[in-house]
Amino acid sequence: MKLLSTLIIAGTVATGTAQTAPGRHESLKQEIRQAIARGNAWLKTQQKPDGHWDDDGLPAFTALALTAATRDPGLDRKAPLPEHIEKGFTWMLAQQKHDGGIYNRGLTVYNTATAVTALVSSEQSKFEPAIVKARKHLIDQQWDIDKKKETDNPNDGGIGYGSKNDREWASDDAKNKGGFIYGPNETKAGEEKLPDGRTALRSYG
């Protein structure tokens, strides 16, 4: 009984101390909050008049900006969404197709998944129907190789980007198309000697 009382008292004191004493690294936390706020303020200036960001063919860009905005610790969750954020969501939802995907120029999985992340981050119940439709689209894109409805292939259940990379900088080399390296000087796929004698990093993926 004495031990229980001691633990209760200790817990109460610890809680009180935690509530009154300044948190550890508070200065760093404030700097991070301010950096996030400045970043989101800059993003706001980059929004297009109709509500999207950067490339309207890839809603994922808009979704990334909206995710950053809705995850800002300075955002008042109890108040209506700021006008520019609401405008961004309105534009993004207008890109949702009959199959539930949120995309325009291919890459349906990437764009839809990124859009769902933004919608969920907003914590707006009004977006739930759109989220459910988009989730169904993502599920429909999962791979079922070989025998259908059987997990008989190591890649079953996986998922790709949903299309192809049609960006102008995409490699036309079949060995590298769609892959990546970990950094300018590191890859998990080994190296390759080029005809001119240089050493190149092989694409992983």
Short mmCIF file of C-alpha atoms in Angstrom, two decimals:
data_model
loop_
_atom_site.label_atom_id
_atom_site.label_comp_id
_atom_site.label_asym_id
_atom_site.label_seq_id
_atom_site.Cartn_x
_atom_site.Cartn_y
_atom_site.Cartn_z
CA MET A 1 0.00 0.00 0.00
CA LYS A 2 2.85 2.34 0.88
CA LEU A 3 4.57 1.56 -2.43
CA LEU A 4 1.37 2.25 -4.36
CA SER A 5 0.90 5.57 -2.56
CA THR A 6 4.50 6.50 -3.29
CA LEU A 7 4.11 5.67 -6.98
CA ILE A 8 0.91 7.71 -7.20
CA ILE A 9 2.54 10.70 -5.52
CA ALA A 10 5.65 10.38 -7.69
CA GLY A 11 3.53 10.19 -10.80
CA THR A 12 1.55 13.25 -9.77
CA VAL A 13 4.71 15.23 -9.07
CA ALA A 14 6.27 14.13 -12.36
CA THR A 15 3.16 15.13 -14.26
CA GLY A 16 3.03 18.50 -12.55
CA THR A 17 6.70 19.08 -13.26
CA ALA A 18 6.25 18.15 -16.90
CA GLN A 19 3.39 20.60 -17.21
CA THR A 20 5.17 23.52 -15.58
CA ALA A 21 8.79 23.06 -16.62
CA PRO A 22 9.77 24.06 -20.16
CA GLY A 23 10.20 21.06 -22.44
CA ARG A 24 13.57 19.85 -23.58
CA HIS A 25 14.90 21.41 -26.77
CA GLU A 26 12.06 23.95 -26.78
CA SER A 27 14.20 26.45 -28.65
CA LEU A 28 14.87 23.92 -31.41
CA LYS A 29 11.17 23.04 -31.59
CA GLN A 30 10.30 26.71 -32.03
CA GLU A 31 12.85 27.07 -34.81
CA ILE A 32 11.37 24.03 -36.57
CA ARG A 33 7.84 25.43 -36.27
CA GLN A 34 9.01 28.75 -37.69
CA ALA A 35 10.81 27.01 -40.56
CA ILE A 36 7.65 25.05 -41.39
CA ALA A 37 5.60 28.24 -41.31
CA ARG A 38 8.03 30.02 -43.63
CA GLY A 39 8.05 27.07 -46.00
CA ASN A 40 4.27 26.97 -46.16
CA ALA A 41 4.12 30.74 -46.63
CA TRP A 42 6.39 30.38 -49.65
CA LEU A 43 4.33 27.48 -51.01
CA LYS A 44 1.24 29.66 -50.77
CA THR A 45 2.85 32.18 -53.12
CA GLN A 46 3.48 29.41 -55.68
CA GLN A 47 -0.15 28.30 -55.93
CA LYS A 48 -1.77 28.76 -59.32
CA PRO A 49 -4.97 30.83 -59.64
CA ASP A 50 -7.17 27.74 -60.05
CA GLY A 51 -5.77 26.16 -56.87
CA HIS A 52 -3.17 23.67 -58.08
CA TRP A 53 0.60 23.70 -57.68
CA ASP A 54 3.25 23.33 -60.37
CA ASP A 55 2.02 20.79 -62.96
CA ASP A 56 -1.72 20.27 -63.34
CA GLY A 57 -1.03 16.97 -65.09
CA LEU A 58 0.34 15.57 -61.84
CA PRO A 59 -2.03 16.19 -58.90
CA ALA A 60 0.63 14.70 -56.62
CA PHE A 61 2.45 18.05 -56.62
CA THR A 62 -0.67 19.75 -55.29
CA ALA A 63 -1.17 16.94 -52.79
CA LEU A 64 2.36 17.38 -51.43
CA ALA A 65 1.80 21.11 -50.92
CA LEU A 66 -1.53 20.44 -49.20
CA THR A 67 0.01 17.79 -46.95
CA ALA A 68 2.67 20.27 -45.87
CA ALA A 69 0.01 22.90 -45.19
CA THR A 70 -2.31 20.64 -43.20
CA ARG A 71 0.51 19.18 -41.12
CA ASP A 72 1.73 22.61 -40.08
CA PRO A 73 1.66 22.66 -36.25
CA GLY A 74 0.51 26.28 -36.46
CA LEU A 75 -2.70 25.37 -38.29
CA ASP A 76 -5.84 25.88 -36.20
CA ARG A 77 -7.59 22.50 -36.43
CA LYS A 78 -10.81 23.88 -34.94
CA ALA A 79 -11.20 26.62 -37.54
CA PRO A 80 -12.25 26.20 -41.18
CA LEU A 81 -9.41 25.51 -43.57
CA PRO A 82 -7.67 28.65 -44.86
CA GLU A 83 -9.04 29.78 -48.22
CA HIS A 84 -5.99 28.80 -50.28
CA ILE A 85 -5.90 25.30 -48.75
CA GLU A 86 -9.60 24.79 -49.37
CA LYS A 87 -9.09 25.96 -52.93
CA GLY A 88 -6.30 23.45 -53.39
CA PHE A 89 -8.45 20.58 -52.16
CA THR A 90 -11.32 21.68 -54.38
CA TRP A 91 -9.05 21.56 -57.42
CA MET A 92 -7.54 18.22 -56.44
CA LEU A 93 -10.90 16.54 -55.85
CA ALA A 94 -12.07 17.77 -59.25
CA GLN A 95 -9.37 15.52 -60.74
CA GLN A 96 -10.89 12.37 -59.24
CA LYS A 97 -11.97 9.99 -61.99
CA HIS A 98 -14.88 7.54 -62.18
CA ASP A 99 -12.54 4.72 -61.09
CA GLY A 100 -11.73 6.61 -57.88
CA GLY A 101 -8.21 7.54 -58.89
CA ILE A 102 -6.98 11.10 -58.57
CA TYR A 103 -4.75 11.60 -61.58
CA ASN A 104 -4.49 13.23 -65.00
CA ARG A 105 -1.41 12.20 -66.97
CA GLY A 106 -0.90 8.61 -65.85
CA LEU A 107 1.00 7.49 -62.73
CA THR A 108 -2.39 6.78 -61.21
CA VAL A 109 -1.11 5.03 -58.10
CA TYR A 110 1.49 7.64 -57.20
CA ASN A 111 -0.88 10.56 -57.72
CA THR A 112 -3.81 8.90 -55.96
CA ALA A 113 -1.79 7.70 -52.97
CA THR A 114 -0.24 11.14 -52.51
CA ALA A 115 -3.67 12.75 -52.78
CA VAL A 116 -5.12 10.39 -50.17
CA THR A 117 -2.28 11.30 -47.81
CA ALA A 118 -3.21 14.98 -48.16
CA LEU A 119 -6.93 14.31 -47.70
CA VAL A 120 -6.35 12.26 -44.56
CA SER A 121 -3.92 14.86 -43.19
CA SER A 122 -6.63 17.49 -43.44
CA GLU A 123 -8.78 15.65 -40.86
CA GLN A 124 -11.88 16.84 -42.71
CA SER A 125 -14.77 14.37 -42.49
CA LYS A 126 -16.30 15.82 -45.67
CA PHE A 127 -13.45 14.26 -47.64
CA GLU A 128 -14.22 10.72 -46.46
CA PRO A 129 -16.28 9.67 -49.54
CA ALA A 130 -13.45 10.73 -51.85
CA ILE A 131 -10.90 8.92 -49.68
CA VAL A 132 -12.92 5.69 -49.78
CA LYS A 133 -13.22 5.85 -53.58
CA ALA A 134 -9.52 6.55 -53.95
CA ARG A 135 -8.60 3.71 -51.60
CA LYS A 136 -10.69 1.33 -53.72
CA HIS A 137 -8.74 2.45 -56.78
CA LEU A 138 -5.43 1.74 -55.03
CA ILE A 139 -6.59 -1.72 -53.96
CA ASP A 140 -7.65 -2.46 -57.53
CA GLN A 141 -4.11 -1.67 -58.71
CA GLN A 142 -2.46 -4.32 -56.53
CA TRP A 143 -0.66 -7.04 -58.45
CA ASP A 144 -2.06 -10.55 -58.67
CA ILE A 145 0.44 -12.43 -60.82
CA ASP A 146 0.04 -16.02 -62.02
CA LYS A 147 -3.05 -17.65 -60.48
CA LYS A 148 -5.66 -15.07 -59.58
CA LYS A 149 -6.67 -14.69 -55.93
CA GLU A 150 -3.75 -16.87 -54.83
CA THR A 151 -0.53 -15.66 -53.24
CA ASP A 152 1.63 -17.78 -55.52
CA ASN A 153 4.09 -15.14 -56.68
CA PRO A 154 6.58 -13.14 -54.57
CA ASN A 155 5.23 -9.94 -56.14
CA ASP A 156 1.57 -10.63 -55.35
CA GLY A 157 0.10 -7.79 -53.32
CA GLY A 158 2.70 -5.34 -54.55
CA ILE A 159 1.85 -2.17 -56.37
CA GLY A 160 3.56 0.01 -58.96
CA TYR A 161 3.21 3.62 -59.99
CA GLY A 162 0.20 2.75 -62.09
CA SER A 163 1.62 3.84 -65.43
CA LYS A 164 4.94 4.90 -66.85
CA ASN A 165 7.38 7.69 -66.26
CA ASP A 166 6.84 10.00 -69.21
CA ARG A 167 8.97 12.86 -67.94
CA GLU A 168 11.47 14.30 -70.41
CA TRP A 169 14.42 13.30 -68.23
CA ALA A 170 13.42 9.62 -67.94
CA SER A 171 16.05 7.21 -69.23
CA ASP A 172 15.35 5.28 -72.43
CA ASP A 173 17.76 2.56 -71.35
CA ALA A 174 15.69 -0.54 -70.52
CA LYS A 175 18.16 -1.47 -67.75
CA ASN A 176 17.71 1.86 -66.00
CA LYS A 177 14.20 3.00 -66.89
CA GLY A 178 12.09 3.46 -63.78
CA GLY A 179 14.92 2.76 -61.37
CA PHE A 180 16.98 4.91 -59.04
CA ILE A 181 20.26 5.17 -57.19
CA TYR A 182 20.64 5.95 -53.50
CA GLY A 183 22.92 8.92 -54.01
CA PRO A 184 25.36 10.50 -56.47
CA ASN A 185 28.03 8.01 -55.41
CA GLU A 186 26.09 5.00 -54.12
CA THR A 187 23.88 2.28 -55.56
CA LYS A 188 22.81 -1.17 -54.41
CA ALA A 189 22.90 -2.56 -57.95
CA GLY A 190 26.62 -2.34 -58.65
CA GLU A 191 28.64 -0.46 -61.23
CA GLU A 192 28.94 -0.68 -65.00
CA LYS A 193 31.77 0.22 -67.36
CA LEU A 194 30.73 2.55 -70.17
CA PRO A 195 32.15 2.34 -73.72
CA ASP A 196 34.18 5.51 -73.11
CA GLY A 197 35.87 3.95 -70.08
CA ARG A 198 33.91 5.77 -67.40
CA THR A 199 32.26 3.92 -64.52
CA ALA A 200 28.52 4.42 -64.07
CA LEU A 201 26.18 3.38 -61.29
CA ARG A 202 23.54 0.85 -62.29
CA SER A 203 19.92 1.67 -61.59
CA TYR A 204 18.28 -0.12 -58.67
CA GLY A 205 14.63 -0.98 -59.05
#
